[in-house]
Amino acid sequence: MATNPYNRKPLKVLAGLAAVSIALYGLLFAAVTWGDAQFKPKLGLDLAGGTQLVLAPRLVGNAKVSSDQLNQARDIIVQRVDANGVAGAEVTTSGGRNIVVSMPGTPPKATEDAIRRSSQMQFRPVLAAAPGTNQPVPTGTSTTGGTPTGTATGTATGTATKPAVPTATGATTTKAGSAVPGAFVRATTTPATGASTTPAPTATTGAATPTTPAAGSTAAPKDASDLAQITPALTQEFQALDCAKDGVLDGIVDDPAKPLVTCSDTGAEKYILGPVEVRGDQIKDAVAGYQPLSNGQPSNIVEIRLSFNSSGTKAFGNVTKRLVNLEDPRNRFAVTLDSQVLTAPTAQAAILDGQASITGSFTIESARDLANQLKFGALPLSFDLQTRDEISPTLGSEQLRMGLVAGVIGFALVFLYSLGQYRALGLVTVASIVIAALLTYVAIALLGWAQNFRLDMAGVTGLIVAIGVTADSFIVYFERIRDEVREGRPLRAAVDTGWRRARRTILAADGVNFLAAFVLYLLASSNVRGFAFTLGLTTLIDLLVVVLFTHPVVAILSSTKFFGGGHRWSGLDPQRLGAKTNRARYAGRGRVAMPATASATSDGSAL
């Protein structure tokens, strides 16, 4: 008869399980010693209390928030604070306009900021750029991005305190009566002989004043990079903007279809940007990491790698194809987040594969936070923190203690049943449950460190139910062995045959349990997902223990005199089980097994 590989090498299987267990506990010890993990599992909101944040939408003028916007914002915040559904956070709406976020423990300020940021990433072409602080510009000098590049023609002299808008020879004018402020126009020509050094009649001595449009000029901008986007009002707003002032962008109206005057996130530059050409919802994925070097090794530069969906890939490719043919600064493509420019790189080639990389003043932690926000979507609104309160646990330590007591009682009942039904064999059941409990404990502690898993009362309930699920697997296995002994098989043969038959039943039962837990996890919300998660986790651990511990241990015990000889306290006594030892039986494949002798039964060498 073929022998199951677990019977041939049960000690190696047990050694493998011991190695896995030691590795898990070693990882936990290392995480506690050098990281921010802890030996005990993290508790959920209902058991440990936490922090409640009330967020109010930031509205401009008479704008109102719709229920759809509020519900969409709530769903996105849920993904940000509890993407896996195991962190125990609760997000609800209140009063028809506010969002209430309750989280276990005390979240860091970075987490609070990430929750209420809209994280609306957009891509806009740069129309103009200048230093972020309003510094006096020397008369007759023009700059690009704050760097002097030459002498502009047609600029005012004498009493002028700011460069005039270039006109006449070497002037830079636009359609529809708009103009580029002289402070950021690159001059590439020299004054013509006899050129006037006074402003042209159409311009005054101030960069904020646009040129006068040609009579009857009504030409519309050709694209988002067309300088016709810059109106006199935008020019004046740009000249007045000082990025060094606090709150200078508060209340900014960010209309994707219109140009935008804004600052970089560091305040070093200010911009006039064209309309949005690639939207945040066209981002398919965002991943943070270290930018690789040419040899494939990671560098110390933190980047966010973006991939776009099909429409985003097409739009991004079309824009970069246009920008590479424009002069500086109009060949730059600004990446804005919440109306501020993260970076505005120069387009050096058309990017047609929908893959982009953003680098800037990121740390790896801030880059990962931003990547997660982009991945989970942009809030339809920006929110301000209205109140922040500490909240007490709704159940508390008393309920946790009662749950643990219930678990101990359940374990005691299983222990007593196993000893009464299976005698000494029942000790294998108890040992298996203890091994499963130790593996579950370290798994929950590690998940608390790695995935912020929080154990709430629903999760505790799932652990208690797991005791019965685990015991059920052992009962199926032991009953299969006893059935084989009743048929007259020696114990070693009964262990092997019983395992092959029980394995299918155990796999089917655990598969149904795991499928139910998986479906419940997907469809449920809030703390019900904690129950589903722990039920699924313990089901997998049950399968691991019964394969790598229970079966090898029983295989080893079947070779001992106490169990293999059928001692009356072993739980496998053939006489007590009513074994059919006095007649031949069918052994399969056309074979008939004769009644086993006492000696054969003792050493298990014959059928």
Coordinates of C-alpha atoms in Angstrom, one line a residue:
M1 CA 0.0 0.0 0.0
A2 CA 1.3 3.5 -0.9
T3 CA 2.3 5.6 2.1
N4 CA 1.5 9.2 2.5
P5 CA 4.6 11.4 2.5
Y6 CA 3.6 12.9 5.8
N7 CA 3.8 9.4 7.3
R8 CA 7.3 8.9 5.9
K9 CA 8.7 12.1 7.3
P10 CA 6.5 13.4 10.1
L11 CA 9.4 14.7 12.1
K12 CA 10.6 16.8 9.1
V13 CA 7.1 18.2 8.8
L14 CA 7.0 19.1 12.5
A15 CA 10.4 20.7 12.2
G16 CA 9.1 22.8 9.3
L17 CA 6.2 24.0 11.4
A18 CA 8.5 24.8 14.2
A19 CA 10.8 26.8 11.9
V20 CA 7.8 28.9 10.6
S21 CA 6.6 29.6 14.1
I22 CA 10.1 30.6 15.3
A23 CA 10.5 32.9 12.2
L24 CA 7.1 34.6 12.9
Y25 CA 7.9 35.2 16.6
G26 CA 11.4 36.4 15.6
L27 CA 9.9 38.9 13.2
L28 CA 7.6 40.2 15.8
F29 CA 10.5 40.5 18.3
A30 CA 12.5 42.5 15.7
A31 CA 9.5 44.7 14.9
V32 CA 9.1 45.5 18.6
T33 CA 12.8 46.1 19.2
W34 CA 13.6 48.2 16.1
G35 CA 10.2 49.3 14.9
D36 CA 6.9 50.6 16.4
A37 CA 5.2 47.2 16.8
Q38 CA 4.0 45.8 20.2
F39 CA 3.7 42.3 21.6
K40 CA 0.0 42.5 22.3
P41 CA -2.6 43.0 19.6
K42 CA -3.9 46.5 18.9
L43 CA -7.4 47.0 20.1
G44 CA -10.3 48.6 18.2
L45 CA -12.4 51.7 18.8
D46 CA -15.0 49.8 20.9
L47 CA -12.4 48.3 23.2
A48 CA -9.7 51.0 23.5
G49 CA -11.4 54.3 22.5
G50 CA -9.8 56.8 20.2
T51 CA -10.1 60.1 18.4
Q52 CA -13.1 61.7 16.7
L53 CA -12.6 64.3 14.0
V54 CA -15.4 66.5 12.7
L55 CA -14.6 67.8 9.2
A56 CA -16.5 70.8 7.7
P57 CA -16.4 71.4 3.9
R58 CA -14.5 74.4 2.7
L59 CA -17.0 76.4 0.6
V60 CA -16.5 79.6 -1.3
G61 CA -19.2 82.3 -1.4
N62 CA -22.7 80.9 -1.5
A63 CA -21.7 77.5 -2.7
K64 CA -23.5 74.5 -1.2
V65 CA -22.5 70.9 -0.7
S66 CA -24.7 68.2 -2.2
S67 CA -25.5 64.9 -0.6
D68 CA -23.7 63.2 -3.5
Q69 CA -20.5 65.1 -2.9
L70 CA -20.7 64.4 0.8
N71 CA -21.3 60.6 0.3
Q72 CA -18.5 60.5 -2.3
A73 CA -16.1 62.2 0.1
R74 CA -17.1 59.8 2.9
D75 CA -16.4 56.8 0.8
I76 CA -13.0 58.2 -0.2
I77 CA -12.1 59.0 3.4
V78 CA -13.1 55.4 4.4
Q79 CA -10.5 54.1 1.8
R80 CA -7.8 56.5 3.2
V81 CA -8.2 55.6 6.8
D82 CA -9.2 52.0 6.5
A83 CA -8.5 50.7 3.0
N84 CA -8.4 47.0 4.2
G85 CA -11.4 47.3 6.5
V86 CA -9.4 46.1 9.5
A87 CA -8.3 49.3 11.2
G88 CA -11.5 49.8 13.1
A89 CA -12.2 53.3 11.8
E90 CA -15.8 54.6 11.4
V91 CA -16.7 57.4 9.0
T92 CA -20.2 58.9 9.0
T93 CA -22.0 62.0 7.8
S94 CA -23.6 64.5 10.2
G95 CA -26.0 67.4 9.8
G96 CA -26.1 67.0 6.0
R97 CA -22.7 68.7 5.5
N98 CA -20.1 67.5 8.0
I99 CA -18.1 64.2 8.0
V100 CA -17.3 62.5 11.4
V101 CA -14.2 60.3 11.4
S102 CA -13.6 58.1 14.5
M103 CA -10.3 56.3 14.7
P104 CA -8.8 54.0 17.4
G105 CA -5.9 55.5 19.3
T106 CA -4.3 58.9 18.6
P107 CA -3.6 59.4 14.9
P108 CA -0.5 61.5 14.0
K109 CA -1.0 65.0 12.6
A110 CA 0.1 63.8 9.1
T111 CA -2.8 61.3 9.1
E112 CA -5.3 64.0 10.1
D113 CA -4.0 66.3 7.3
A114 CA -4.1 63.4 4.8
I115 CA -7.8 62.8 5.6
R116 CA -9.1 66.2 4.9
R117 CA -6.9 67.1 1.9
S118 CA -8.8 66.8 -1.4
S119 CA -5.7 65.4 -3.1
Q120 CA -7.0 66.6 -6.5
M121 CA -4.0 66.1 -8.7
Q122 CA -4.2 67.8 -12.0
F123 CA -1.8 68.5 -14.9
R124 CA -1.8 72.0 -16.4
P125 CA 0.6 73.6 -18.9
V126 CA 2.7 76.5 -17.6
L127 CA 2.0 79.9 -19.3
A128 CA 4.3 82.0 -17.1
A129 CA 6.5 81.6 -14.1
A130 CA 8.3 84.0 -11.8
P131 CA 9.9 84.1 -8.3
G132 CA 7.3 83.5 -5.6
T133 CA 8.2 86.6 -3.6
N134 CA 7.5 90.0 -5.0
Q135 CA 11.0 91.4 -5.3
P136 CA 11.7 94.6 -7.2
V137 CA 13.0 93.9 -10.7
P138 CA 15.7 96.1 -12.1
T139 CA 14.4 98.4 -14.9
G140 CA 15.0 97.0 -18.3
T141 CA 15.7 93.5 -17.1
S142 CA 13.4 90.6 -17.8
T143 CA 13.6 87.1 -16.3
T144 CA 12.4 83.6 -16.8
G145 CA 11.6 81.8 -13.6
G146 CA 13.5 84.5 -11.7
T147 CA 16.8 84.2 -13.6
P148 CA 17.9 87.3 -15.6
T149 CA 18.2 86.4 -19.3
G150 CA 18.8 89.6 -21.1
T151 CA 17.5 93.1 -21.8
A152 CA 14.0 93.5 -23.0
T153 CA 13.2 96.0 -25.7
G154 CA 10.5 98.6 -25.3
T155 CA 10.9 98.7 -21.4
A156 CA 10.4 101.9 -19.5
T157 CA 13.3 103.9 -18.1
G158 CA 13.6 106.7 -15.6
T159 CA 10.7 106.7 -13.2
A160 CA 9.5 103.2 -14.0
T161 CA 9.7 100.8 -10.9
K162 CA 8.6 97.7 -12.7
P163 CA 9.4 96.5 -16.3
A164 CA 6.8 97.6 -18.8
V165 CA 5.0 95.1 -21.0
P166 CA 7.2 94.7 -24.0
T167 CA 5.8 96.2 -27.1
A168 CA 7.0 97.1 -30.6
T169 CA 10.4 95.6 -31.5
G170 CA 11.0 92.5 -29.5
A171 CA 7.6 92.8 -27.8
T172 CA 5.7 89.7 -26.6
T173 CA 2.0 90.2 -27.1
T174 CA -0.9 87.8 -27.1
K175 CA -4.3 87.4 -28.7
A176 CA -7.5 88.7 -27.4
G177 CA -5.9 91.6 -25.7
S178 CA -3.9 89.7 -23.2
A179 CA -0.2 90.0 -22.4
V180 CA 2.7 88.3 -20.7
P181 CA 4.0 90.3 -17.8
G182 CA 7.5 91.6 -18.6
A183 CA 8.9 90.2 -15.3
F184 CA 9.0 86.7 -16.8
V185 CA 9.5 87.3 -20.5
R186 CA 12.8 86.0 -21.9
A187 CA 14.3 88.7 -24.2
T188 CA 16.3 87.3 -27.1
T189 CA 16.7 90.4 -29.3
T190 CA 18.5 93.7 -28.9
P191 CA 16.9 97.1 -29.4
A192 CA 16.8 98.2 -33.0
T193 CA 18.8 101.3 -33.9
G194 CA 16.8 104.3 -32.9
A195 CA 14.3 102.3 -31.0
S196 CA 12.4 104.3 -28.5
T197 CA 13.2 103.8 -24.8
T198 CA 9.8 104.8 -23.7
P199 CA 6.8 102.6 -23.4
A200 CA 4.6 102.2 -26.4
P201 CA 1.3 104.1 -26.2
T202 CA -0.5 100.8 -25.7
A203 CA 1.3 100.0 -22.4
T204 CA 2.0 101.8 -19.2
T205 CA 4.9 101.6 -16.8
G206 CA 3.8 98.5 -15.0
A207 CA 4.0 94.8 -15.8
A208 CA 0.5 94.3 -14.5
T209 CA -1.0 96.4 -17.2
P210 CA -1.8 94.4 -20.4
T211 CA -1.4 95.6 -23.9
T212 CA -4.4 96.9 -25.7
P213 CA -6.1 94.3 -27.9
A214 CA -6.2 95.0 -31.6
A215 CA -9.5 96.5 -32.7
G216 CA -12.1 93.9 -33.1
S217 CA -9.8 91.1 -32.0
T218 CA -12.0 88.2 -30.7
A219 CA -9.7 85.2 -31.4
A220 CA -10.1 82.4 -28.9
P221 CA -7.1 80.4 -27.5
K222 CA -6.0 77.6 -29.8
D223 CA -5.1 75.3 -26.9
A224 CA -4.3 75.3 -23.2
S225 CA -0.8 76.6 -23.9
D226 CA -1.9 79.6 -25.9
L227 CA -0.9 82.9 -24.3
A228 CA -4.4 84.3 -25.1
Q229 CA -5.4 82.6 -21.9
I230 CA -3.7 85.4 -20.0
T231 CA -6.2 88.2 -19.4
P232 CA -5.5 91.6 -17.8
A233 CA -7.2 90.4 -14.7
L234 CA -4.9 87.4 -14.5
T235 CA -1.9 89.6 -15.1
Q236 CA -2.9 91.8 -12.2
E237 CA -3.6 88.9 -9.9
F238 CA -0.2 87.4 -10.8
Q239 CA 1.7 90.6 -10.1
A240 CA 0.0 91.0 -6.7
L241 CA 0.5 87.4 -5.6
D242 CA 3.2 87.0 -2.9
C243 CA 3.7 83.3 -2.1
A244 CA 5.6 84.1 1.1
K245 CA 2.5 85.3 2.8
D246 CA 0.5 82.8 4.9
G247 CA -2.9 81.9 3.6
V248 CA -2.3 83.6 0.3
L249 CA -4.1 80.8 -1.6
D250 CA -7.0 80.5 0.9
G251 CA -10.3 80.7 -0.9
I252 CA -8.8 80.2 -4.3
V253 CA -11.3 79.1 -6.9
D254 CA -9.8 76.2 -8.9
D255 CA -11.9 75.9 -12.1
P256 CA -10.4 73.1 -14.3
A257 CA -11.7 74.8 -17.4
K258 CA -10.0 78.1 -16.7
P259 CA -6.4 79.3 -16.1
L260 CA -5.1 79.4 -12.6
V261 CA -2.7 81.7 -10.8
T262 CA -1.0 79.8 -8.0
C263 CA 2.3 79.1 -6.1
S264 CA 4.6 76.1 -5.8
D265 CA 4.2 74.1 -2.6
T266 CA 7.5 75.6 -1.3
G267 CA 6.5 79.1 -2.2
A268 CA 9.6 79.5 -4.4
E269 CA 7.8 80.1 -7.6
K270 CA 4.4 81.5 -8.8
Y271 CA 2.7 80.6 -12.0
I272 CA 0.0 81.3 -14.5
L273 CA -1.2 77.9 -15.6
G274 CA -3.5 76.9 -18.4
P275 CA -6.7 74.9 -18.1
V276 CA -6.5 71.3 -16.9
E277 CA -5.5 68.9 -19.6
V278 CA -5.1 65.6 -17.6
R279 CA -7.4 65.0 -14.7
G280 CA -6.8 63.2 -11.4
D281 CA -9.4 60.6 -12.2
Q282 CA -7.4 59.6 -15.2
I283 CA -4.6 58.2 -12.9
K284 CA -4.9 54.5 -12.8
D285 CA -2.2 53.8 -10.2
A286 CA 0.3 55.6 -8.1
V287 CA 3.3 53.9 -6.4
A288 CA 6.0 55.5 -4.2
G289 CA 9.6 54.4 -4.1
Y290 CA 13.2 55.2 -4.8
Q291 CA 14.1 56.2 -8.3
P292 CA 16.3 53.5 -9.9
L293 CA 19.7 54.3 -11.3
S294 CA 20.9 53.3 -14.8
N295 CA 22.2 50.0 -13.3
G296 CA 18.9 49.1 -11.8
Q297 CA 19.9 49.9 -8.2
P298 CA 17.7 52.3 -6.2
S299 CA 19.0 55.8 -5.7
N300 CA 18.2 58.2 -2.8
I301 CA 15.7 60.2 -4.9
V302 CA 12.1 59.6 -3.8
E303 CA 9.6 59.5 -6.7
I304 CA 5.9 58.8 -7.2
R305 CA 5.4 56.6 -10.3
L306 CA 2.1 57.3 -12.1
S307 CA 0.3 55.2 -14.7
F308 CA -2.7 56.6 -16.6
N309 CA -5.8 54.9 -18.0
S310 CA -6.4 54.8 -21.7
S311 CA -7.9 58.3 -21.9
G312 CA -5.2 59.7 -19.6
T313 CA -2.4 58.1 -21.7
K314 CA -3.7 59.7 -24.8
A315 CA -4.2 63.1 -23.3
F316 CA -0.8 63.0 -21.6
G317 CA 0.9 62.0 -24.9
N318 CA -0.8 64.8 -26.9
V319 CA 0.2 67.5 -24.3
T320 CA 3.8 66.5 -24.1
K321 CA 4.0 66.3 -27.9
R322 CA 2.9 69.9 -28.0
L323 CA 5.1 71.2 -25.2
V324 CA 8.4 69.9 -26.5
N325 CA 8.1 72.5 -29.4
L326 CA 7.4 75.5 -27.2
E327 CA 9.8 77.9 -25.6
D328 CA 10.6 78.2 -21.9
P329 CA 8.5 78.4 -19.6
R330 CA 5.7 77.2 -21.9
N331 CA 7.4 73.9 -22.4
R332 CA 6.8 73.0 -18.8
F333 CA 3.9 70.9 -17.5
A334 CA 2.8 71.7 -13.9
V335 CA 1.6 68.9 -11.6
T336 CA -0.8 70.5 -9.1
L337 CA -2.2 69.1 -5.9
D338 CA -5.0 70.9 -4.1
S339 CA -4.3 74.0 -6.4
Q340 CA -0.6 74.1 -5.5
V341 CA 2.2 73.2 -7.9
L342 CA 4.2 70.1 -6.7
T343 CA 6.6 70.3 -9.6
A344 CA 6.7 71.8 -13.1
P345 CA 9.2 69.9 -15.1
T346 CA 10.3 70.7 -18.7
A347 CA 8.9 68.4 -21.4
Q348 CA 11.9 67.0 -23.1
A349 CA 10.2 64.3 -25.1
A350 CA 6.7 63.1 -25.9
I351 CA 5.5 60.5 -23.3
L352 CA 3.2 58.2 -25.1
D353 CA 3.2 55.1 -22.8
G354 CA 1.1 56.6 -20.0
Q355 CA 3.9 56.3 -17.4
A356 CA 5.2 59.4 -15.5
S357 CA 7.4 60.0 -12.6
I358 CA 7.1 62.9 -10.1
T359 CA 10.1 63.9 -7.9
G360 CA 10.3 66.7 -5.5
S361 CA 10.9 67.4 -1.8
F362 CA 9.4 64.1 -0.7
T363 CA 10.3 61.8 2.0
I364 CA 9.5 58.1 1.5
E365 CA 6.7 58.4 4.0
S366 CA 5.1 61.5 2.5
A367 CA 5.4 60.0 -1.0
R368 CA 3.6 56.9 0.1
D369 CA 0.9 58.9 1.8
L370 CA 0.4 61.0 -1.4
A371 CA 0.5 57.9 -3.6
N372 CA -2.3 56.3 -1.5
Q373 CA -4.4 59.5 -1.6
L374 CA -4.1 59.6 -5.4
K375 CA -4.8 55.9 -5.7
F376 CA -8.0 56.1 -3.6
G377 CA -9.3 59.1 -5.5
A378 CA -9.7 62.8 -5.0
L379 CA -12.2 64.3 -2.6
P380 CA -14.8 66.4 -4.4
L381 CA -14.3 69.0 -1.6
S382 CA -11.6 70.2 0.7
F383 CA -12.3 70.0 4.4
D384 CA -11.3 72.0 7.5
L385 CA -11.0 70.4 10.9
Q386 CA -13.9 71.7 13.0
T387 CA -13.4 69.8 16.2
R388 CA -11.1 67.1 17.5
D389 CA -12.1 65.1 20.6
E390 CA -10.9 62.1 22.5
I391 CA -13.7 59.4 22.8
S392 CA -14.0 56.6 25.3
P393 CA -14.4 53.0 24.4
T394 CA -18.0 52.0 23.8
L395 CA -17.5 48.6 25.4
G396 CA -14.2 48.7 27.3
S397 CA -12.0 46.3 29.1
E398 CA -14.9 44.6 30.9
Q399 CA -16.4 43.4 27.7
L400 CA -13.0 42.3 26.4
R401 CA -12.5 40.3 29.7
M402 CA -15.9 38.7 29.3
G403 CA -15.1 37.7 25.7
L404 CA -11.8 36.2 26.8
V405 CA -13.6 34.3 29.6
A406 CA -16.1 33.0 27.0
G407 CA -13.1 31.8 24.9
V408 CA -11.5 30.0 27.9
I409 CA -14.9 28.3 28.7
G410 CA -15.2 27.2 25.1
F411 CA -11.7 25.8 25.1
A412 CA -12.4 24.0 28.4
L413 CA -15.5 22.4 27.0
V414 CA -13.7 21.2 23.9
F415 CA -10.9 19.8 26.1
L416 CA -13.4 17.8 28.3
Y417 CA -15.3 16.5 25.3
S418 CA -12.0 15.4 23.6
L419 CA -10.8 13.6 26.7
G420 CA -14.2 11.9 27.2
Q421 CA -14.6 10.9 23.5
Y422 CA -11.0 10.2 22.4
R423 CA -9.2 9.5 25.7
A424 CA -5.5 10.1 25.3
L425 CA -5.9 10.9 21.6
G426 CA -7.9 14.0 22.8
L427 CA -4.6 15.5 24.0
V428 CA -3.7 15.9 20.4
T429 CA -6.8 18.0 19.9
V430 CA -5.8 20.2 22.8
A431 CA -2.2 20.6 21.7
S432 CA -3.4 21.4 18.1
I433 CA -5.8 24.2 19.5
V434 CA -2.9 25.6 21.6
I435 CA -0.6 25.7 18.5
A436 CA -3.3 27.3 16.4
A437 CA -3.9 29.9 19.2
L438 CA -0.2 30.8 19.3
L439 CA 0.0 31.2 15.5
T440 CA -3.2 33.3 15.6
Y441 CA -1.8 35.5 18.3
V442 CA 1.5 36.3 16.5
A443 CA -0.4 36.8 13.2
I444 CA -2.7 39.4 14.7
A445 CA 0.2 41.2 16.4
L446 CA 2.2 41.3 13.1
L447 CA -0.9 42.5 11.2
G448 CA -1.4 45.2 13.7
W449 CA 2.1 46.4 13.0
A450 CA 2.1 45.9 9.2
Q451 CA -1.5 46.7 8.3
N452 CA -2.8 48.5 11.4
F453 CA -5.2 45.6 12.1
R454 CA -7.3 46.4 15.2
L455 CA -9.0 43.6 17.2
D456 CA -12.5 44.7 18.1
M457 CA -15.3 42.8 19.8
A458 CA -16.5 41.3 16.6
G459 CA -13.0 40.0 15.9
V460 CA -12.9 38.5 19.4
T461 CA -16.1 36.7 18.5
G462 CA -14.5 35.4 15.3
L463 CA -11.7 34.0 17.4
I464 CA -14.1 32.2 19.8
V465 CA -16.0 30.7 16.8
A466 CA -12.6 29.5 15.5
I467 CA -12.2 27.2 18.4
G468 CA -15.2 25.1 17.2
V469 CA -14.0 25.3 13.6
T470 CA -10.5 24.0 14.6
A471 CA -11.9 21.2 16.8
D472 CA -14.3 20.2 14.0
S473 CA -11.3 19.4 11.7
F474 CA -9.7 17.1 14.3
I475 CA -13.0 15.3 15.0
V476 CA -13.4 14.6 11.3
Y477 CA -9.9 13.2 11.1
F478 CA -10.1 11.1 14.3
E479 CA -13.5 9.6 13.4
R480 CA -12.1 8.6 10.0
I481 CA -9.2 6.8 11.8
R482 CA -11.7 5.1 14.2
D483 CA -13.8 4.0 11.2
E484 CA -10.8 2.3 9.7
V485 CA -10.0 0.6 13.0
R486 CA -13.6 -0.7 13.2
E487 CA -13.1 -2.2 9.8
G488 CA -10.2 -4.2 11.2
R489 CA -7.2 -2.2 9.9
P490 CA -4.1 -1.9 12.0
L491 CA -3.6 1.6 13.4
R492 CA -0.7 2.6 11.2
A493 CA -2.7 1.7 8.1
A494 CA -5.8 3.3 9.6
V495 CA -4.0 6.6 10.1
D496 CA -2.8 6.7 6.5
T497 CA -6.2 5.7 5.0
G498 CA -8.2 7.8 7.4
W499 CA -6.1 10.9 6.5
R500 CA -6.6 10.5 2.8
R501 CA -10.4 10.3 3.3
A502 CA -10.5 13.0 6.0
R503 CA -8.4 15.4 4.0
R504 CA -11.0 15.9 1.4
T505 CA -13.7 16.5 4.0
I506 CA -11.5 19.0 5.9
L507 CA -10.5 20.9 2.7
A508 CA -14.2 21.1 1.7
A509 CA -15.3 22.3 5.1
D510 CA -12.5 24.9 5.5
G511 CA -13.1 26.0 2.0
V512 CA -16.7 26.7 2.7
N513 CA -15.8 28.6 5.9
F514 CA -13.2 30.7 4.1
L515 CA -15.5 31.4 1.2
A516 CA -18.3 32.6 3.6
A517 CA -15.7 34.8 5.5
F518 CA -14.4 36.2 2.2
V519 CA -17.9 37.1 0.9
L520 CA -18.8 38.6 4.2
Y521 CA -15.6 40.7 4.3
L522 CA -16.3 42.1 0.8
L523 CA -20.0 42.9 1.4
A524 CA -19.9 44.0 5.0
S525 CA -18.7 47.2 6.5
S526 CA -17.4 48.6 9.8
N527 CA -16.7 46.1 12.6
V528 CA -18.5 43.2 10.8
R529 CA -15.5 43.0 8.5
G530 CA -13.4 42.4 11.6
F531 CA -15.4 39.3 12.4
A532 CA -15.0 38.1 8.8
F533 CA -11.3 38.8 8.7
T534 CA -10.5 36.9 11.9
L535 CA -12.8 34.0 10.8
G536 CA -11.0 33.7 7.5
L537 CA -7.5 34.0 9.2
T538 CA -8.2 31.3 11.7
T539 CA -9.6 29.0 9.0
L540 CA -6.3 29.2 7.1
I541 CA -4.4 28.6 10.3
D542 CA -6.6 25.6 11.1
L543 CA -5.8 24.1 7.8
L544 CA -2.1 24.7 8.4
V545 CA -2.1 23.2 11.8
V546 CA -4.1 20.0 10.9
V547 CA -1.7 19.4 8.0
L548 CA 1.6 20.3 9.6
F549 CA 1.0 19.3 13.2
T550 CA -2.1 17.1 13.9
H551 CA -1.5 14.5 11.2
P552 CA 2.3 14.1 11.7
V553 CA 1.8 13.8 15.5
V554 CA -0.9 11.1 15.0
A555 CA 1.4 9.3 12.6
I556 CA 4.2 9.3 15.1
L557 CA 1.9 8.1 17.9
S558 CA 0.6 5.3 15.8
S559 CA 4.1 3.8 15.9
T560 CA 4.1 3.7 19.7
K561 CA 3.1 0.7 21.8
F562 CA 0.5 2.6 23.7
F563 CA -1.5 3.8 20.7
G564 CA -0.4 1.3 18.1
G565 CA -1.2 -1.6 20.4
G566 CA -4.7 -0.3 21.0
H567 CA -4.5 0.5 24.7
R568 CA -7.9 0.9 26.2
W569 CA -7.1 4.5 27.3
S570 CA -5.6 5.4 23.9
G571 CA -9.0 6.1 22.3
L572 CA -8.2 3.6 19.6
D573 CA -8.9 0.3 21.4
P574 CA -10.3 -2.0 18.7
Q575 CA -12.4 -3.9 21.2
R576 CA -14.0 -0.8 22.5
L577 CA -14.6 0.5 19.0
G578 CA -16.2 -2.9 17.9
A579 CA -13.5 -3.7 15.4
K580 CA -14.4 -6.5 12.9
T581 CA -11.3 -8.7 13.5
N582 CA -12.9 -12.2 12.8
R583 CA -13.7 -12.0 9.1
A584 CA -12.1 -11.2 5.8
R585 CA -12.7 -7.8 4.3
Y586 CA -12.4 -6.2 0.9
A587 CA -9.2 -4.1 0.7
G588 CA -9.8 -2.5 -2.8
R589 CA -8.3 -3.2 -6.2
G590 CA -9.5 -6.8 -6.2
R591 CA -7.7 -7.6 -2.9
V592 CA -9.1 -9.3 0.1
A593 CA -7.6 -8.8 3.6
M594 CA -7.6 -11.7 6.0
P595 CA -8.2 -11.2 9.7
A596 CA -5.2 -9.6 11.4
T597 CA -3.4 -11.6 14.0
A598 CA -2.5 -10.2 17.4
S599 CA 1.1 -9.9 16.5
A600 CA 0.3 -8.2 13.2
T601 CA -2.0 -5.8 15.0
S602 CA 0.7 -5.0 17.5
D603 CA 3.4 -4.0 15.0
G604 CA 1.0 -2.8 12.3
S605 CA 2.9 -4.6 9.5
A606 CA 0.1 -6.6 8.0
L607 CA -3.4 -5.9 6.6

